[in-house]
Coordinates of N, CA, C and O in Angstrom, one line a residue:
Q223 N 0.8 -1.2 0.0 CA 0.0 0.0 0.0 C 0.9 1.2 0.0 O 1.7 1.4 0.8
V224 N 0.6 2.1 -1.0 CA 1.4 3.3 -1.1 C 1.1 4.3 0.1 O 0.0 4.5 0.4
R225 N 2.2 4.8 0.6 CA 2.1 5.9 1.7 C 2.9 7.1 1.3 O 4.0 6.9 0.8
L226 N 2.3 8.2 1.5 CA 2.9 9.5 1.2 C 3.0 10.4 2.4 O 1.9 10.5 3.0
V227 N 4.1 10.9 2.7 CA 4.2 11.7 3.9 C 5.0 13.0 3.6 O 6.1 13.0 3.2
E228 N 4.2 14.1 3.7 CA 4.8 15.4 3.4 C 5.5 16.0 4.6 O 5.1 15.7 5.7
S229 N 6.4 16.9 4.3 CA 7.1 17.6 5.4 C 7.7 18.9 4.8 O 7.8 19.1 3.6
G230 N 8.0 19.8 5.8 CA 8.7 21.0 5.3 C 7.9 22.3 5.3 O 8.4 23.4 4.9
G231 N 6.6 22.2 5.5 CA 5.7 23.4 5.5 C 6.1 24.3 6.6 O 6.9 24.0 7.5
G232 N 5.5 25.5 6.5 CA 5.8 26.5 7.6 C 5.3 27.9 7.3 O 4.5 28.1 6.4
L233 N 5.8 28.8 8.1 CA 5.4 30.2 8.0 C 6.5 31.0 7.4 O 7.6 31.0 8.0
V234 N 6.3 31.7 6.3 CA 7.3 32.5 5.7 C 6.7 33.9 5.3 O 5.5 34.1 5.4
R235 N 7.6 34.8 5.0 CA 7.2 36.1 4.6 C 7.1 36.2 3.1 O 7.8 35.4 2.4
P236 N 6.4 37.2 2.6 CA 6.3 37.4 1.1 C 7.7 37.6 0.5 O 8.5 38.3 1.1
G237 N 8.0 36.9 -0.6 CA 9.3 37.0 -1.2 C 10.2 35.9 -0.8 O 11.3 35.7 -1.5
D238 N 9.9 35.2 0.3 CA 10.8 34.1 0.8 C 10.6 32.9 -0.1 O 9.7 32.7 -1.0
S239 N 11.5 31.9 0.1 CA 11.5 30.6 -0.5 C 11.3 29.5 0.5 O 11.6 29.7 1.7
L240 N 10.7 28.4 0.1 CA 10.5 27.3 1.0 C 10.5 26.0 0.1 O 9.9 26.0 -1.0
G241 N 11.1 25.0 0.7 CA 11.0 23.7 0.0 C 10.2 22.7 0.8 O 10.4 22.7 2.1
I242 N 9.4 21.9 0.2 CA 8.6 20.9 0.9 C 9.0 19.6 0.2 O 9.4 19.5 -0.9
S243 N 8.8 18.5 1.0 CA 9.1 17.2 0.5 C 8.0 16.2 0.7 O 7.1 16.4 1.6
C244 N 8.1 15.1 0.0 CA 7.1 14.0 0.2 C 7.8 12.7 0.0 O 8.3 12.4 -1.0
E245 N 7.8 11.9 1.1 CA 8.4 10.6 1.1 C 7.4 9.6 0.7 O 6.3 9.5 1.2
F246 N 7.8 8.8 -0.3 CA 7.0 7.7 -0.9 C 7.4 6.4 -0.4 O 8.6 6.1 -0.3
S247 N 6.5 5.5 0.0 CA 6.8 4.1 0.4 C 5.6 3.2 0.0 O 4.5 3.7 -0.3
G248 N 5.9 1.9 0.0 CA 4.9 1.0 -0.3 C 4.7 0.6 -1.8 O 3.7 0.0 -2.1
G249 N 5.6 1.0 -2.6 CA 5.5 0.8 -4.0 C 6.8 1.1 -4.7 O 7.8 1.4 -4.1
T250 N 6.8 0.9 -6.0 CA 8.0 1.2 -6.8 C 7.9 2.6 -7.3 O 7.1 2.9 -8.2
F251 N 8.6 3.5 -6.7 CA 8.5 4.9 -6.9 C 8.7 5.3 -8.4 O 7.9 6.1 -8.9
S252 N 9.6 4.6 -9.0 CA 9.8 5.0 -10.4 C 8.6 4.7 -11.3 O 8.5 5.3 -12.4
G253 N 7.7 3.9 -10.9 CA 6.5 3.6 -11.7 C 5.4 4.5 -11.5 O 4.3 4.4 -12.1
Y254 N 5.5 5.5 -10.7 CA 4.4 6.4 -10.3 C 4.6 7.8 -10.9 O 5.7 8.4 -10.8
V255 N 3.6 8.4 -11.3 CA 3.5 9.8 -11.6 C 3.2 10.5 -10.3 O 2.4 10.0 -9.5
T256 N 4.0 11.6 -10.0 CA 3.9 12.2 -8.7 C 3.6 13.7 -8.9 O 4.1 14.4 -9.8
A257 N 2.8 14.2 -8.1 CA 2.3 15.6 -8.3 C 2.1 16.3 -7.0 O 2.0 15.7 -5.9
W258 N 2.1 17.6 -7.0 CA 1.7 18.5 -5.9 C 0.4 19.2 -6.3 O 0.2 19.7 -7.4
F259 N -0.5 19.3 -5.3 CA -1.7 20.0 -5.3 C -1.8 20.9 -4.1 O -1.0 20.7 -3.1
R260 N -2.7 21.9 -4.1 CA -2.8 22.7 -2.9 C -4.3 23.0 -2.7 O -5.1 22.9 -3.7
Q261 N -4.7 23.3 -1.5 CA -6.1 23.6 -1.2 C -6.2 24.6 -0.1 O -5.5 24.5 0.9
V262 N -7.1 25.5 -0.3 CA -7.5 26.5 0.8 C -8.9 26.2 1.2 O -9.7 25.7 0.4
P263 N -9.3 26.5 2.4 CA -10.6 26.2 2.9 C -11.7 26.8 2.0 O -11.6 28.0 1.6
G264 N -12.6 26.0 1.7 CA -13.8 26.5 0.9 C -13.5 26.4 -0.6 O -14.4 26.8 -1.4
K265 N -12.3 26.0 -1.0 CA -12.0 25.9 -2.5 C -11.6 24.5 -2.8 O -11.2 23.7 -2.0
E266 N -11.7 24.2 -4.1 CA -11.3 22.9 -4.6 C -9.8 22.8 -4.6 O -9.1 23.7 -4.6
R267 N -9.4 21.5 -4.5 CA -8.0 21.2 -4.6 C -7.4 21.6 -6.0 O -8.0 21.3 -7.0
E268 N -6.3 22.3 -6.0 CA -5.8 22.9 -7.2 C -4.4 22.3 -7.6 O -3.5 22.1 -6.7
F269 N -4.3 22.0 -8.8 CA -3.0 21.5 -9.4 C -1.9 22.5 -9.2 O -2.1 23.7 -9.5
V270 N -0.7 22.0 -8.8 CA 0.5 22.9 -8.8 C 1.5 22.4 -9.8 O 2.0 23.2 -10.6
A271 N 1.9 21.2 -9.7 CA 3.0 20.7 -10.6 C 3.0 19.2 -10.6 O 2.5 18.5 -9.7
V272 N 3.5 18.6 -11.7 CA 3.6 17.1 -11.8 C 4.9 16.7 -12.5 O 5.4 17.5 -13.3
T273 N 5.4 15.6 -12.1 CA 6.6 15.1 -12.8 C 6.5 13.5 -12.8 O 5.8 12.9 -12.0
D274 N 7.4 12.9 -13.6 CA 7.5 11.5 -13.6 C 9.0 11.0 -13.7 O 9.9 11.9 -13.7
R275 N 9.2 9.7 -13.9 CA 10.5 9.2 -13.9 C 11.3 9.7 -15.1 O 12.5 9.7 -15.1
Y276 N 10.6 10.1 -16.1 CA 11.3 10.7 -17.3 C 11.5 12.2 -17.3 O 11.9 12.8 -18.2
R277 N 11.2 12.7 -16.1 CA 11.3 14.2 -15.9 C 10.4 15.0 -16.8 O 10.7 16.1 -17.2
R278 N 9.3 14.4 -17.2 CA 8.3 15.1 -17.9 C 7.5 15.9 -16.9 O 6.7 15.3 -16.1
S279 N 7.7 17.2 -16.8 CA 7.1 18.0 -15.8 C 6.2 19.1 -16.4 O 6.5 19.5 -17.5
S280 N 5.2 19.5 -15.6 CA 4.4 20.6 -16.1 C 3.9 21.3 -14.8 O 3.9 20.7 -13.7
Y281 N 3.6 22.6 -15.0 CA 3.2 23.5 -13.9 C 1.9 24.2 -14.2 O 1.6 24.5 -15.3
A282 N 1.3 24.5 -13.1 CA 0.2 25.5 -13.2 C 0.7 26.8 -13.6 O 1.9 27.1 -13.3
N283 N -0.1 27.7 -14.2 CA 0.4 29.0 -14.6 C 1.0 29.8 -13.4 O 2.1 30.4 -13.6
F284 N 0.4 29.7 -12.3 CA 0.9 30.5 -11.1 C 2.2 30.0 -10.6 O 3.0 30.7 -10.0
A285 N 2.5 28.7 -10.9 CA 3.8 28.1 -10.5 C 4.9 28.3 -11.4 O 6.1 28.2 -11.0
T286 N 4.6 28.5 -12.7 CA 5.7 28.5 -13.7 C 6.6 29.7 -13.4 O 6.2 30.8 -13.2
G287 N 7.9 29.4 -13.4 CA 8.9 30.4 -13.2 C 9.2 30.6 -11.7 O 10.2 31.3 -11.4
R288 N 8.3 30.2 -10.8 CA 8.6 30.3 -9.3 C 8.8 29.0 -8.6 O 9.6 29.0 -7.6
F289 N 8.1 28.0 -9.0 CA 8.2 26.7 -8.3 C 9.0 25.7 -9.2 O 8.9 25.8 -10.4
V290 N 9.6 24.8 -8.5 CA 10.3 23.7 -9.2 C 10.0 22.4 -8.6 O 10.2 22.2 -7.4
I291 N 9.5 21.5 -9.4 CA 9.2 20.1 -8.9 C 10.4 19.2 -9.3 O 10.9 19.3 -10.4
S292 N 10.7 18.3 -8.4 CA 11.8 17.4 -8.7 C 11.6 16.1 -7.9 O 10.8 16.1 -6.9
R293 N 12.3 15.1 -8.2 CA 12.2 13.8 -7.4 C 13.5 13.2 -7.4 O 14.3 13.2 -8.4
D294 N 13.8 12.5 -6.3 CA 15.0 11.7 -6.1 C 14.7 10.2 -6.0 O 14.1 9.8 -5.0
S295 N 14.9 9.5 -7.0 CA 14.5 8.1 -7.0 C 15.3 7.3 -5.9 O 14.8 6.3 -5.4
S296 N 16.5 7.7 -5.7 CA 17.3 7.0 -4.7 C 16.7 7.1 -3.3 O 16.9 6.3 -2.4
K297 N 16.0 8.2 -3.1 CA 15.3 8.4 -1.8 C 13.8 8.3 -1.8 O 13.1 8.5 -0.8
S298 N 13.3 7.9 -3.0 CA 11.8 7.8 -3.2 C 11.1 9.0 -2.6 O 10.2 8.9 -1.8
T299 N 11.6 10.2 -3.0 CA 11.1 11.4 -2.4 C 10.8 12.4 -3.5 O 11.6 12.6 -4.5
L300 N 9.7 13.1 -3.4 CA 9.3 14.2 -4.3 C 9.5 15.5 -3.6 O 9.3 15.6 -2.4
Y301 N 9.9 16.5 -4.3 CA 10.2 17.8 -3.8 C 9.4 18.9 -4.5 O 9.1 18.8 -5.7
L302 N 9.2 20.0 -3.8 CA 8.7 21.2 -4.4 C 9.4 22.4 -3.8 O 9.3 22.7 -2.6
Q303 N 10.2 23.0 -4.7 CA 10.9 24.3 -4.2 C 10.1 25.4 -4.7 O 9.8 25.6 -5.9
M304 N 9.7 26.3 -3.7 CA 8.8 27.4 -4.0 C 9.6 28.7 -3.7 O 10.1 28.9 -2.6
N305 N 9.7 29.5 -4.7 CA 10.4 30.8 -4.6 C 9.4 32.0 -4.8 O 8.3 31.8 -5.3
S306 N 9.8 33.1 -4.3 CA 9.0 34.3 -4.4 C 7.6 34.1 -4.0 O 6.6 34.5 -4.7
L307 N 7.5 33.5 -2.8 CA 6.2 33.2 -2.3 C 5.3 34.4 -2.0 O 5.9 35.5 -1.5
Q308 N 4.1 34.3 -2.2 CA 3.1 35.4 -2.0 C 2.0 35.0 -1.1 O 1.8 33.7 -0.9
P309 N 1.3 35.9 -0.4 CA 0.2 35.5 0.5 C -0.8 34.6 -0.2 O -1.4 33.7 0.4
E310 N -1.0 34.7 -1.5 CA -2.0 33.9 -2.2 C -1.5 32.4 -2.4 O -2.3 31.6 -2.8
D311 N -0.2 32.2 -2.0 CA 0.3 30.8 -2.1 C 0.0 30.1 -0.8 O 0.3 28.9 -0.7
T312 N -0.6 30.8 0.2 CA -1.0 30.1 1.4 C -2.0 29.0 1.2 O -3.1 29.3 0.6
A313 N -1.7 27.8 1.6 CA -2.6 26.7 1.4 C -2.0 25.5 2.1 O -0.9 25.5 2.6
V314 N -2.8 24.4 2.1 CA -2.3 23.1 2.5 C -1.8 22.5 1.2 O -2.5 22.4 0.2
Y315 N -0.5 22.0 1.2 CA 0.0 21.4 0.0 C 0.0 19.9 0.2 O 0.5 19.4 1.2
Y316 N -0.5 19.2 -0.8 CA -0.6 17.8 -0.8 C 0.2 17.2 -1.9 O 0.2 17.7 -3.1
C317 N 0.9 16.1 -1.6 CA 1.5 15.3 -2.7 C 0.6 14.1 -3.1 O -0.2 13.7 -2.3
A318 N 0.6 13.7 -4.3 CA -0.2 12.7 -4.8 C 0.6 11.8 -5.8 O 1.6 12.3 -6.4
A319 N 0.2 10.5 -5.9 CA 0.9 9.6 -6.7 C -0.1 8.6 -7.3 O -1.0 8.2 -6.6
D320 N 0.2 8.2 -8.5 CA -0.6 7.2 -9.1 C 0.2 6.5 -10.2 O 1.0 7.2 -10.9
A321 N 0.0 5.2 -10.4 CA 0.7 4.5 -11.4 C 0.1 4.4 -12.8 O 0.7 4.0 -13.8
N322 N -1.1 4.9 -12.9 CA -1.9 4.8 -14.1 C -2.6 6.0 -14.5 O -3.8 6.2 -14.3
I323 N -1.8 7.0 -15.0 CA -2.4 8.3 -15.4 C -1.9 8.6 -16.7 O -0.7 8.7 -17.0
I324 N -2.8 8.9 -17.6 CA -2.4 9.4 -19.0 C -2.0 10.8 -18.9 O -2.4 11.6 -18.0
L325 N -1.1 11.2 -19.8 CA -0.6 12.6 -19.8 C -1.6 13.7 -19.7 O -1.5 14.6 -18.9
S326 N -2.7 13.5 -20.4 CA -3.7 14.6 -20.5 C -4.5 14.7 -19.2 O -5.2 15.7 -19.0
S327 N -4.4 13.7 -18.3 CA -5.2 13.8 -17.0 C -4.3 14.1 -15.8 O -4.9 14.1 -14.7
R328 N -3.1 14.4 -16.0 CA -2.2 14.6 -14.8 C -2.5 15.7 -13.9 O -2.1 15.8 -12.8
R329 N -3.3 16.7 -14.4 CA -3.6 17.9 -13.6 C -4.9 17.7 -12.9 O -5.4 18.6 -12.2
M330 N -5.5 16.5 -13.0 CA -6.8 16.3 -12.4 C -6.7 15.5 -11.1 O -6.3 14.4 -11.1
P331 N -7.0 16.1 -9.9 CA -6.9 15.5 -8.7 C -7.6 14.1 -8.6 O -7.2 13.2 -7.9
A332 N -8.8 14.0 -9.2 CA -9.6 12.8 -9.1 C -8.9 11.6 -9.7 O -9.3 10.5 -9.5
Q333 N -7.8 11.8 -10.5 CA -7.1 10.7 -11.2 C -6.1 10.1 -10.2 O -5.6 9.0 -10.6
Y334 N -5.8 10.7 -9.1 CA -4.8 10.2 -8.2 C -5.4 9.4 -7.1 O -6.3 9.8 -6.4
K335 N -4.9 8.2 -6.9 CA -5.5 7.3 -5.8 C -4.8 7.5 -4.5 O -5.3 7.2 -3.5
N336 N -3.6 8.0 -4.5 CA -2.7 8.0 -3.3 C -2.4 9.5 -2.9 O -1.9 10.2 -3.8
W337 N -2.7 9.8 -1.7 CA -2.5 11.2 -1.2 C -1.7 11.2 0.1 O -1.9 10.3 0.9
G338 N -1.0 12.2 0.3 CA -0.4 12.5 1.6 C -1.4 13.2 2.5 O -2.5 13.6 2.1
Q339 N -1.0 13.5 3.7 CA -1.9 14.2 4.7 C -1.8 15.7 4.6 O -2.7 16.4 5.1
G340 N -0.9 16.2 3.8 CA -0.8 17.6 3.6 C 0.2 18.3 4.5 O 0.4 17.9 5.7
T341 N 0.7 19.4 4.1 CA 1.6 20.3 4.9 C 1.2 21.7 4.7 O 1.0 22.2 3.5
Q342 N 1.0 22.4 5.8 CA 0.6 23.8 5.7 C 1.7 24.8 5.3 O 2.8 24.7 5.9
V343 N 1.4 25.6 4.3 CA 2.3 26.7 4.0 C 1.6 28.0 4.1 O 0.5 28.2 3.5
T344 N 2.1 28.8 5.0 CA 1.5 30.1 5.2 C 2.5 31.2 4.9 O 3.6 31.3 5.4
V345 N 2.0 32.2 4.0 CA 2.9 33.3 3.6 C 2.2 34.6 4.1 O 1.1 34.9 3.7
T346 N 2.8 35.2 5.0 CA 2.3 36.4 5.6 C 3.4 37.4 6.1 O 4.4 36.9 6.5
S347 N 3.1 38.6 6.1 CA 4.0 39.6 6.6 C 3.8 39.9 8.1 O 4.5 40.7 8.7

């Protein structure tokens, strides 16, 4: 059974950078598409970025140029480096993984079977 555990969230100021991580276990990491989503209360879960073993990555418009998704297969860990953070980036960030997602569906949260518990990122002055 796949298990995902996020870490690294916290409280930062506008303009700061923050990296969050997601440890994967219970499966063969290389076989999974891995993604970050975020959610604020009262809103739907929102796609942030996705990547796979071939480093095919894509980003939401708000993340392009500021966020970098990466993964380390030797550690079975997914990362999200967030730069130039703004108050509107405040959310709970979730990692997700699934072994059977076609390219065109990678931005859809409903396509992912496995989720972490989330890590809070708060950007405030």
